[in-house]
Amino acid sequence: VRLVESGGGLVQSGGSLTLSCQASGRISDIGAMGWYRQAPGKARELVASISDYSTMYAEFVKGRFAISRDGAKSAVYLQMNSLKPEDTAVYYCNSKVTVVTIERTTELDYWGQGTQVTVSS
């Protein structure tokens, strides 16, 4: 699975951006997809995720961000509204693929290269 993000950029506080992530390869194997972010000097953190059954959001983006994906699981989006300077980070697209064999079930993580989001005050 290959993931390519786009849509990052510079925006003023209170503005909006939409991130897109295009998946290719064995997309039929993809389960959940999500967006993570990593600010300088901080650990990578989950922003939002979506599966066939549910969506979830980190507390710090609830009510401001919305995640969606197409039915074919070939793309996932993150609509970001009311952006704050503390949202500044590199945003990464993630997909999970579950591999089942006789011996074990393994969940694999695939990552995009990241897209920079900068919110100015």
mmCIF file of N, CA and C in Angstrom:
data_model
loop_
_atom_site.group_PDB
_atom_site.id
_atom_site.type_symbol
_atom_site.label_atom_id
_atom_site.label_comp_id
_atom_site.label_asym_id
_atom_site.label_seq_id
_atom_site.Cartn_x
_atom_site.Cartn_y
_atom_site.Cartn_z
ATOM 1 N N VAL A 1 0.852 -1.181 0.000
ATOM 2 C CA VAL A 1 0.000 0.000 0.000
ATOM 3 C C VAL A 1 0.896 1.242 0.000
ATOM 4 N N ARG A 2 0.615 2.159 -0.888
ATOM 5 C CA ARG A 2 1.349 3.425 -0.946
ATOM 6 C C ARG A 2 0.377 4.566 -0.686
ATOM 7 N N LEU A 3 0.807 5.509 0.158
ATOM 8 C CA LEU A 3 -0.039 6.631 0.542
ATOM 9 C C LEU A 3 0.657 7.933 0.165
ATOM 10 N N VAL A 4 -0.067 8.840 -0.452
ATOM 11 C CA VAL A 4 0.489 10.135 -0.847
ATOM 12 C C VAL A 4 -0.448 11.232 -0.361
ATOM 13 N N GLU A 5 0.069 12.101 0.527
ATOM 14 C CA GLU A 5 -0.730 13.192 1.064
ATOM 15 C C GLU A 5 -0.573 14.447 0.210
ATOM 16 N N SER A 6 -1.569 15.301 0.310
ATOM 17 C CA SER A 6 -1.508 16.621 -0.312
ATOM 18 C C SER A 6 -2.442 17.558 0.433
ATOM 19 N N GLY A 7 -2.295 18.845 0.179
ATOM 20 C CA GLY A 7 -3.225 19.816 0.746
ATOM 21 C C GLY A 7 -2.694 20.641 1.894
ATOM 22 N N GLY A 8 -1.487 20.354 2.358
ATOM 23 C CA GLY A 8 -0.935 21.154 3.441
ATOM 24 C C GLY A 8 -0.561 22.542 2.958
ATOM 25 N N GLY A 9 -0.197 23.395 3.897
ATOM 26 C CA GLY A 9 0.203 24.735 3.526
ATOM 27 C C GLY A 9 0.185 25.674 4.702
ATOM 28 N N LEU A 10 0.260 26.969 4.395
ATOM 29 C CA LEU A 10 0.257 28.021 5.409
ATOM 30 C C LEU A 10 -1.113 28.681 5.434
ATOM 31 N N VAL A 11 -1.670 28.826 6.633
ATOM 32 C CA VAL A 11 -2.990 29.433 6.773
ATOM 33 C C VAL A 11 -3.002 30.263 8.048
ATOM 34 N N GLN A 12 -3.827 31.285 8.068
ATOM 35 C CA GLN A 12 -3.941 32.110 9.265
ATOM 36 C C GLN A 12 -4.821 31.440 10.303
ATOM 37 N N SER A 13 -4.619 31.819 11.540
ATOM 38 C CA SER A 13 -5.447 31.297 12.625
ATOM 39 C C SER A 13 -6.926 31.540 12.317
ATOM 40 N N GLY A 14 -7.740 30.507 12.524
ATOM 41 C CA GLY A 14 -9.159 30.594 12.213
ATOM 42 C C GLY A 14 -9.511 30.122 10.817
ATOM 43 N N GLY A 15 -8.508 29.879 10.003
ATOM 44 C CA GLY A 15 -8.721 29.451 8.633
ATOM 45 C C GLY A 15 -8.981 27.963 8.508
ATOM 46 N N SER A 16 -9.078 27.501 7.264
ATOM 47 C CA SER A 16 -9.394 26.103 6.976
ATOM 48 C C SER A 16 -8.441 25.530 5.939
ATOM 49 N N LEU A 17 -8.248 24.244 6.034
ATOM 50 C CA LEU A 17 -7.495 23.479 5.040
ATOM 51 C C LEU A 17 -8.125 22.116 4.910
ATOM 52 N N THR A 18 -7.981 21.515 3.742
ATOM 53 C CA THR A 18 -8.411 20.135 3.547
ATOM 54 C C THR A 18 -7.216 19.314 3.093
ATOM 55 N N LEU A 19 -6.904 18.286 3.855
ATOM 56 C CA LEU A 19 -5.841 17.355 3.493
ATOM 57 C C LEU A 19 -6.436 16.161 2.757
ATOM 58 N N SER A 20 -5.705 15.681 1.778
ATOM 59 C CA SER A 20 -6.122 14.501 1.023
ATOM 60 C C SER A 20 -5.014 13.469 1.065
ATOM 61 N N CYS A 21 -5.406 12.223 1.033
ATOM 62 C CA CYS A 21 -4.450 11.116 1.010
ATOM 63 C C CYS A 21 -4.944 10.100 0.002
ATOM 64 N N GLN A 22 -4.122 9.863 -1.004
ATOM 65 C CA GLN A 22 -4.487 8.913 -2.053
ATOM 66 C C GLN A 22 -3.741 7.609 -1.828
ATOM 67 N N ALA A 23 -4.482 6.511 -1.767
ATOM 68 C CA ALA A 23 -3.890 5.194 -1.562
ATOM 69 C C ALA A 23 -3.814 4.453 -2.880
ATOM 70 N N SER A 24 -2.766 3.646 -3.030
ATOM 71 C CA SER A 24 -2.632 2.799 -4.211
ATOM 72 C C SER A 24 -2.037 1.474 -3.776
ATOM 73 N N GLY A 25 -2.097 0.497 -4.650
ATOM 74 C CA GLY A 25 -1.616 -0.837 -4.307
ATOM 75 C C GLY A 25 -2.786 -1.717 -3.889
ATOM 76 N N ARG A 26 -2.579 -2.533 -2.858
ATOM 77 C CA ARG A 26 -3.615 -3.480 -2.434
ATOM 78 C C ARG A 26 -4.640 -2.794 -1.526
ATOM 79 N N ILE A 27 -5.377 -1.846 -2.097
ATOM 80 C CA ILE A 27 -6.300 -1.065 -1.274
ATOM 81 C C ILE A 27 -7.464 -1.909 -0.763
ATOM 82 N N SER A 28 -7.725 -3.041 -1.402
ATOM 83 C CA SER A 28 -8.799 -3.906 -0.920
ATOM 84 C C SER A 28 -8.464 -4.508 0.435
ATOM 85 N N ASP A 29 -7.169 -4.498 0.801
ATOM 86 C CA ASP A 29 -6.749 -5.038 2.091
ATOM 87 C C ASP A 29 -6.803 -3.998 3.216
ATOM 88 N N ILE A 30 -7.070 -2.759 2.869
ATOM 89 C CA ILE A 30 -7.037 -1.687 3.862
ATOM 90 C C ILE A 30 -8.236 -1.780 4.798
ATOM 91 N N GLY A 31 -7.976 -1.648 6.098
ATOM 92 C CA GLY A 31 -9.034 -1.561 7.095
ATOM 93 C C GLY A 31 -9.241 -0.111 7.464
ATOM 94 N N ALA A 32 -8.837 0.230 8.672
ATOM 95 C CA ALA A 32 -8.991 1.606 9.123
ATOM 96 C C ALA A 32 -7.948 2.507 8.462
ATOM 97 N N MET A 33 -8.319 3.778 8.318
ATOM 98 C CA MET A 33 -7.387 4.801 7.845
ATOM 99 C C MET A 33 -7.451 5.970 8.812
ATOM 100 N N GLY A 34 -6.392 6.740 8.852
ATOM 101 C CA GLY A 34 -6.397 7.833 9.810
ATOM 102 C C GLY A 34 -5.368 8.890 9.487
ATOM 103 N N TRP A 35 -5.410 9.943 10.283
ATOM 104 C CA TRP A 35 -4.454 11.044 10.203
ATOM 105 C C TRP A 35 -3.773 11.200 11.556
ATOM 106 N N TYR A 36 -2.470 11.327 11.509
ATOM 107 C CA TYR A 36 -1.644 11.604 12.678
ATOM 108 C C TYR A 36 -0.895 12.908 12.414
ATOM 109 N N ARG A 37 -0.361 13.481 13.478
ATOM 110 C CA ARG A 37 0.459 14.662 13.299
ATOM 111 C C ARG A 37 1.639 14.645 14.250
ATOM 112 N N GLN A 38 2.681 15.346 13.858
ATOM 113 C CA GLN A 38 3.875 15.435 14.699
ATOM 114 C C GLN A 38 4.424 16.846 14.626
ATOM 115 N N ALA A 39 4.416 17.512 15.772
ATOM 116 C CA ALA A 39 4.991 18.849 15.879
ATOM 117 C C ALA A 39 6.461 18.725 16.280
ATOM 118 N N PRO A 40 7.269 19.740 16.000
ATOM 119 C CA PRO A 40 8.699 19.673 16.349
ATOM 120 C C PRO A 40 8.902 19.386 17.828
ATOM 121 N N GLY A 41 9.751 18.400 18.120
ATOM 122 C CA GLY A 41 10.065 18.060 19.493
ATOM 123 C C GLY A 41 8.991 17.284 20.221
ATOM 124 N N LYS A 42 7.939 16.897 19.508
ATOM 125 C CA LYS A 42 6.853 16.154 20.137
ATOM 126 C C LYS A 42 6.655 14.804 19.468
ATOM 127 N N ALA A 43 5.970 13.914 20.170
ATOM 128 C CA ALA A 43 5.684 12.600 19.623
ATOM 129 C C ALA A 43 4.550 12.685 18.606
ATOM 130 N N ARG A 44 4.527 11.713 17.717
ATOM 131 C CA ARG A 44 3.433 11.638 16.756
ATOM 132 C C ARG A 44 2.155 11.278 17.506
ATOM 133 N N GLU A 45 1.048 11.946 17.158
ATOM 134 C CA GLU A 45 -0.202 11.697 17.853
ATOM 135 C C GLU A 45 -1.338 11.501 16.859
ATOM 136 N N LEU A 46 -2.309 10.696 17.274
ATOM 137 C CA LEU A 46 -3.474 10.426 16.443
ATOM 138 C C LEU A 46 -4.389 11.645 16.437
ATOM 139 N N VAL A 47 -4.827 12.033 15.247
ATOM 140 C CA VAL A 47 -5.769 13.151 15.108
ATOM 141 C C VAL A 47 -7.183 12.617 14.898
ATOM 142 N N ALA A 48 -7.339 11.704 13.947
ATOM 143 C CA ALA A 48 -8.653 11.153 13.642
ATOM 144 C C ALA A 48 -8.472 9.849 12.882
ATOM 145 N N SER A 49 -9.458 8.958 13.011
ATOM 146 C CA SER A 49 -9.411 7.715 12.263
ATOM 147 C C SER A 49 -10.806 7.350 11.802
ATOM 148 N N ILE A 50 -10.864 6.515 10.767
ATOM 149 C CA ILE A 50 -12.145 6.095 10.209
ATOM 150 C C ILE A 50 -12.045 4.644 9.769
ATOM 151 N N SER A 51 -13.102 3.887 10.047
ATOM 152 C CA SER A 51 -13.190 2.506 9.608
ATOM 153 C C SER A 51 -14.566 2.301 9.003
ATOM 154 N N ASP A 52 -14.865 1.048 8.661
ATOM 155 C CA ASP A 52 -16.196 0.756 8.126
ATOM 156 C C ASP A 52 -17.276 0.962 9.185
ATOM 157 N N TYR A 53 -16.877 1.006 10.445
ATOM 158 C CA TYR A 53 -17.857 1.006 11.531
ATOM 159 C C TYR A 53 -17.909 2.296 12.333
ATOM 160 N N SER A 54 -16.851 3.066 12.308
ATOM 161 C CA SER A 54 -16.828 4.220 13.205
ATOM 162 C C SER A 54 -15.791 5.236 12.773
ATOM 163 N N THR A 55 -15.942 6.417 13.351
ATOM 164 C CA THR A 55 -14.909 7.448 13.254
ATOM 165 C C THR A 55 -14.560 7.878 14.672
ATOM 166 N N MET A 56 -13.351 8.295 14.871
ATOM 167 C CA MET A 56 -12.957 8.811 16.174
ATOM 168 C C MET A 56 -12.056 10.022 15.991
ATOM 169 N N TYR A 57 -12.104 10.909 16.985
ATOM 170 C CA TYR A 57 -11.325 12.138 16.945
ATOM 171 C C TYR A 57 -10.610 12.341 18.274
ATOM 172 N N ALA A 58 -9.420 12.897 18.185
ATOM 173 C CA ALA A 58 -8.750 13.323 19.403
ATOM 174 C C ALA A 58 -9.517 14.496 20.000
ATOM 175 N N GLU A 59 -9.487 14.615 21.312
ATOM 176 C CA GLU A 59 -10.242 15.684 21.979
ATOM 177 C C GLU A 59 -9.879 17.061 21.442
ATOM 178 N N PHE A 60 -8.618 17.256 21.118
ATOM 179 C CA PHE A 60 -8.174 18.589 20.743
ATOM 180 C C PHE A 60 -8.653 19.027 19.351
ATOM 181 N N VAL A 61 -9.314 18.129 18.596
ATOM 182 C CA VAL A 61 -9.844 18.522 17.279
ATOM 183 C C VAL A 61 -11.350 18.327 17.169
ATOM 184 N N LYS A 62 -11.969 17.790 18.192
ATOM 185 C CA LYS A 62 -13.413 17.553 18.130
ATOM 186 C C LYS A 62 -14.166 18.848 17.862
ATOM 187 N N GLY A 63 -15.084 18.764 16.912
ATOM 188 C CA GLY A 63 -15.870 19.940 16.556
ATOM 189 C C GLY A 63 -15.206 20.845 15.540
ATOM 190 N N ARG A 64 -13.925 20.603 15.247
ATOM 191 C CA ARG A 64 -13.213 21.456 14.287
ATOM 192 C C ARG A 64 -12.787 20.687 13.035
ATOM 193 N N PHE A 65 -12.415 19.425 13.202
ATOM 194 C CA PHE A 65 -11.931 18.610 12.089
ATOM 195 C C PHE A 65 -12.960 17.539 11.737
ATOM 196 N N ALA A 66 -12.950 17.119 10.471
ATOM 197 C CA ALA A 66 -13.831 16.039 10.034
ATOM 198 C C ALA A 66 -13.066 15.125 9.092
ATOM 199 N N ILE A 67 -13.121 13.830 9.369
ATOM 200 C CA ILE A 67 -12.456 12.841 8.527
ATOM 201 C C ILE A 67 -13.492 12.132 7.671
ATOM 202 N N SER A 68 -13.106 11.811 6.450
ATOM 203 C CA SER A 68 -13.997 11.067 5.556
ATOM 204 C C SER A 68 -13.129 10.265 4.592
ATOM 205 N N ARG A 69 -13.746 9.300 3.925
ATOM 206 C CA ARG A 69 -13.031 8.556 2.902
ATOM 207 C C ARG A 69 -14.012 8.071 1.860
ATOM 208 N N ASP A 70 -13.488 7.716 0.703
ATOM 209 C CA ASP A 70 -14.376 7.238 -0.343
ATOM 210 C C ASP A 70 -14.683 5.765 -0.102
ATOM 211 N N GLY A 71 -15.734 5.285 -0.741
ATOM 212 C CA GLY A 71 -16.190 3.923 -0.503
ATOM 213 C C GLY A 71 -15.190 2.863 -0.922
ATOM 214 N N ALA A 72 -14.336 3.197 -1.862
ATOM 215 C CA ALA A 72 -13.348 2.232 -2.351
ATOM 216 C C ALA A 72 -12.108 2.183 -1.470
ATOM 217 N N LYS A 73 -12.071 3.028 -0.439
ATOM 218 C CA LYS A 73 -10.908 3.116 0.466
ATOM 219 C C LYS A 73 -9.652 3.555 -0.275
ATOM 220 N N SER A 74 -9.828 4.243 -1.393
ATOM 221 C CA SER A 74 -8.654 4.693 -2.125
ATOM 222 C C SER A 74 -8.227 6.090 -1.721
ATOM 223 N N ALA A 75 -9.035 6.770 -0.904
ATOM 224 C CA ALA A 75 -8.675 8.117 -0.479
ATOM 225 C C ALA A 75 -9.305 8.417 0.871
ATOM 226 N N VAL A 76 -8.591 9.189 1.651
ATOM 227 C CA VAL A 76 -9.110 9.660 2.939
ATOM 228 C C VAL A 76 -8.816 11.149 3.023
ATOM 229 N N TYR A 77 -9.728 11.872 3.654
ATOM 230 C CA TYR A 77 -9.636 13.320 3.701
ATOM 231 C C TYR A 77 -9.723 13.818 5.143
ATOM 232 N N LEU A 78 -9.157 14.978 5.367
ATOM 233 C CA LEU A 78 -9.284 15.620 6.677
ATOM 234 C C LEU A 78 -9.619 17.081 6.446
ATOM 235 N N GLN A 79 -10.861 17.442 6.750
ATOM 236 C CA GLN A 79 -11.293 18.827 6.668
ATOM 237 C C GLN A 79 -10.967 19.484 8.000
ATOM 238 N N MET A 80 -10.145 20.525 7.959
ATOM 239 C CA MET A 80 -9.706 21.188 9.181
ATOM 240 C C MET A 80 -10.232 22.619 9.193
ATOM 241 N N ASN A 81 -11.058 22.929 10.165
ATOM 242 C CA ASN A 81 -11.636 24.255 10.316
ATOM 243 C C ASN A 81 -11.169 24.879 11.626
ATOM 244 N N SER A 82 -11.340 26.183 11.737
ATOM 245 C CA SER A 82 -10.986 26.909 12.964
ATOM 246 C C SER A 82 -9.575 26.548 13.417
ATOM 247 N N LEU A 83 -8.660 26.581 12.495
ATOM 248 C CA LEU A 83 -7.293 26.167 12.808
ATOM 249 C C LEU A 83 -6.635 27.111 13.802
ATOM 250 N N LYS A 84 -5.793 26.530 14.654
ATOM 251 C CA LYS A 84 -5.088 27.260 15.686
ATOM 252 C C LYS A 84 -3.583 27.108 15.473
ATOM 253 N N PRO A 85 -2.785 28.025 15.976
ATOM 254 C CA PRO A 85 -1.326 27.872 15.838
ATOM 255 C C PRO A 85 -0.816 26.542 16.390
ATOM 256 N N GLU A 86 -1.452 26.034 17.429
ATOM 257 C CA GLU A 86 -1.009 24.754 18.004
ATOM 258 C C GLU A 86 -1.328 23.561 17.109
ATOM 259 N N ASP A 87 -2.071 23.772 16.021
ATOM 260 C CA ASP A 87 -2.301 22.701 15.044
ATOM 261 C C ASP A 87 -1.131 22.565 14.075
ATOM 262 N N THR A 88 -0.170 23.473 14.167
ATOM 263 C CA THR A 88 0.997 23.415 13.290
ATOM 264 C C THR A 88 1.763 22.118 13.524
ATOM 265 N N ALA A 89 1.981 21.372 12.441
ATOM 266 C CA ALA A 89 2.647 20.072 12.534
ATOM 267 C C ALA A 89 2.779 19.490 11.130
ATOM 268 N N VAL A 90 3.523 18.406 11.041
ATOM 269 C CA VAL A 90 3.494 17.582 9.834
ATOM 270 C C VAL A 90 2.383 16.562 10.027
ATOM 271 N N TYR A 91 1.497 16.477 9.073
ATOM 272 C CA TYR A 91 0.357 15.571 9.152
ATOM 273 C C TYR A 91 0.634 14.350 8.262
ATOM 274 N N TYR A 92 0.418 13.179 8.846
ATOM 275 C CA TYR A 92 0.697 11.917 8.165
ATOM 276 C C TYR A 92 -0.582 11.107 7.984
ATOM 277 N N CYS A 93 -0.714 10.551 6.813
ATOM 278 C CA CYS A 93 -1.801 9.624 6.528
ATOM 279 C C CYS A 93 -1.361 8.215 6.936
ATOM 280 N N ASN A 94 -2.293 7.449 7.469
ATOM 281 C CA ASN A 94 -1.992 6.091 7.930
ATOM 282 C C ASN A 94 -3.077 5.140 7.447
ATOM 283 N N SER A 95 -2.675 3.942 7.077
ATOM 284 C CA SER A 95 -3.659 2.896 6.806
ATOM 285 C C SER A 95 -3.223 1.617 7.493
ATOM 286 N N LYS A 96 -4.187 0.846 7.903
ATOM 287 C CA LYS A 96 -3.915 -0.417 8.589
ATOM 288 C C LYS A 96 -4.387 -1.579 7.724
ATOM 289 N N VAL A 97 -3.522 -2.568 7.620
ATOM 290 C CA VAL A 97 -3.827 -3.767 6.856
ATOM 291 C C VAL A 97 -3.649 -4.962 7.776
ATOM 292 N N THR A 98 -4.674 -5.780 7.878
ATOM 293 C CA THR A 98 -4.608 -6.975 8.721
ATOM 294 C C THR A 98 -4.259 -8.175 7.851
ATOM 295 N N VAL A 99 -3.191 -8.850 8.241
ATOM 296 C CA VAL A 99 -2.733 -10.037 7.519
ATOM 297 C C VAL A 99 -3.014 -11.268 8.379
ATOM 298 N N VAL A 100 -3.808 -12.186 7.848
ATOM 299 C CA VAL A 100 -4.194 -13.379 8.604
ATOM 300 C C VAL A 100 -3.522 -14.603 7.998
ATOM 301 N N THR A 101 -2.773 -15.319 8.833
ATOM 302 C CA THR A 101 -2.198 -16.599 8.422
ATOM 303 C C THR A 101 -2.649 -17.662 9.418
ATOM 304 N N ILE A 102 -2.271 -18.885 9.158
ATOM 305 C CA ILE A 102 -2.636 -19.981 10.070
ATOM 306 C C ILE A 102 -2.022 -19.746 11.445
ATOM 307 N N GLU A 103 -0.777 -19.194 11.435
ATOM 308 C CA GLU A 103 -0.057 -19.039 12.697
ATOM 309 C C GLU A 103 -0.528 -17.827 13.497
ATOM 310 N N ARG A 104 -0.845 -16.734 12.804
ATOM 311 C CA ARG A 104 -1.115 -15.501 13.555
ATOM 312 C C ARG A 104 -1.857 -14.479 12.708
ATOM 313 N N THR A 105 -2.361 -13.486 13.396
ATOM 314 C CA THR A 105 -2.956 -12.319 12.740
ATOM 315 C C THR A 105 -2.086 -11.119 13.054
ATOM 316 N N THR A 106 -1.667 -10.407 12.023
ATOM 317 C CA THR A 106 -0.766 -9.278 12.188
ATOM 318 C C THR A 106 -1.384 -8.039 11.576
ATOM 319 N N GLU A 107 -1.279 -6.910 12.293
ATOM 320 C CA GLU A 107 -1.753 -5.643 11.749
ATOM 321 C C GLU A 107 -0.543 -4.841 11.307
ATOM 322 N N LEU A 108 -0.528 -4.444 10.045
ATOM 323 C CA LEU A 108 0.558 -3.662 9.476
ATOM 324 C C LEU A 108 0.139 -2.204 9.344
ATOM 325 N N ASP A 109 1.072 -1.310 9.581
ATOM 326 C CA ASP A 109 0.845 0.126 9.419
ATOM 327 C C ASP A 109 1.585 0.631 8.184
ATOM 328 N N TYR A 110 0.887 1.389 7.373
ATOM 329 C CA TYR A 110 1.496 2.058 6.229
ATOM 330 C C TYR A 110 1.373 3.567 6.430
ATOM 331 N N TRP A 111 2.406 4.297 6.027
ATOM 332 C CA TRP A 111 2.449 5.749 6.254
ATOM 333 C C TRP A 111 2.750 6.501 4.967
ATOM 334 N N GLY A 112 2.180 7.689 4.875
ATOM 335 C CA GLY A 112 2.572 8.593 3.810
ATOM 336 C C GLY A 112 3.817 9.364 4.203
ATOM 337 N N GLN A 113 4.260 10.240 3.314
ATOM 338 C CA GLN A 113 5.494 10.987 3.560
ATOM 339 C C GLN A 113 5.266 12.208 4.436
ATOM 340 N N GLY A 114 4.026 12.588 4.630
ATOM 341 C CA GLY A 114 3.703 13.736 5.479
ATOM 342 C C GLY A 114 3.516 15.011 4.677
ATOM 343 N N THR A 115 2.672 15.885 5.191
ATOM 344 C CA THR A 115 2.452 17.192 4.582
ATOM 345 C C THR A 115 2.443 18.248 5.691
ATOM 346 N N GLN A 116 3.150 19.343 5.469
ATOM 347 C CA GLN A 116 3.296 20.361 6.498
ATOM 348 C C GLN A 116 2.068 21.263 6.554
ATOM 349 N N VAL A 117 1.567 21.457 7.751
ATOM 350 C CA VAL A 117 0.502 22.431 8.005
ATOM 351 C C VAL A 117 1.054 23.468 8.975
ATOM 352 N N THR A 118 1.013 24.720 8.578
ATOM 353 C CA THR A 118 1.493 25.808 9.422
ATOM 354 C C THR A 118 0.376 26.820 9.611
ATOM 355 N N VAL A 119 0.053 27.088 10.869
ATOM 356 C CA VAL A 119 -1.009 28.045 11.194
ATOM 357 C C VAL A 119 -0.365 29.250 11.863
ATOM 358 N N SER A 120 -0.504 30.403 11.250
ATOM 359 C CA SER A 120 0.094 31.618 11.803
ATOM 360 C C SER A 120 -0.908 32.333 12.703
ATOM 361 N N SER A 121 -0.383 32.979 13.727
ATOM 362 C CA SER A 121 -1.266 33.676 14.676
ATOM 363 C C SER A 121 -1.554 35.100 14.232
#
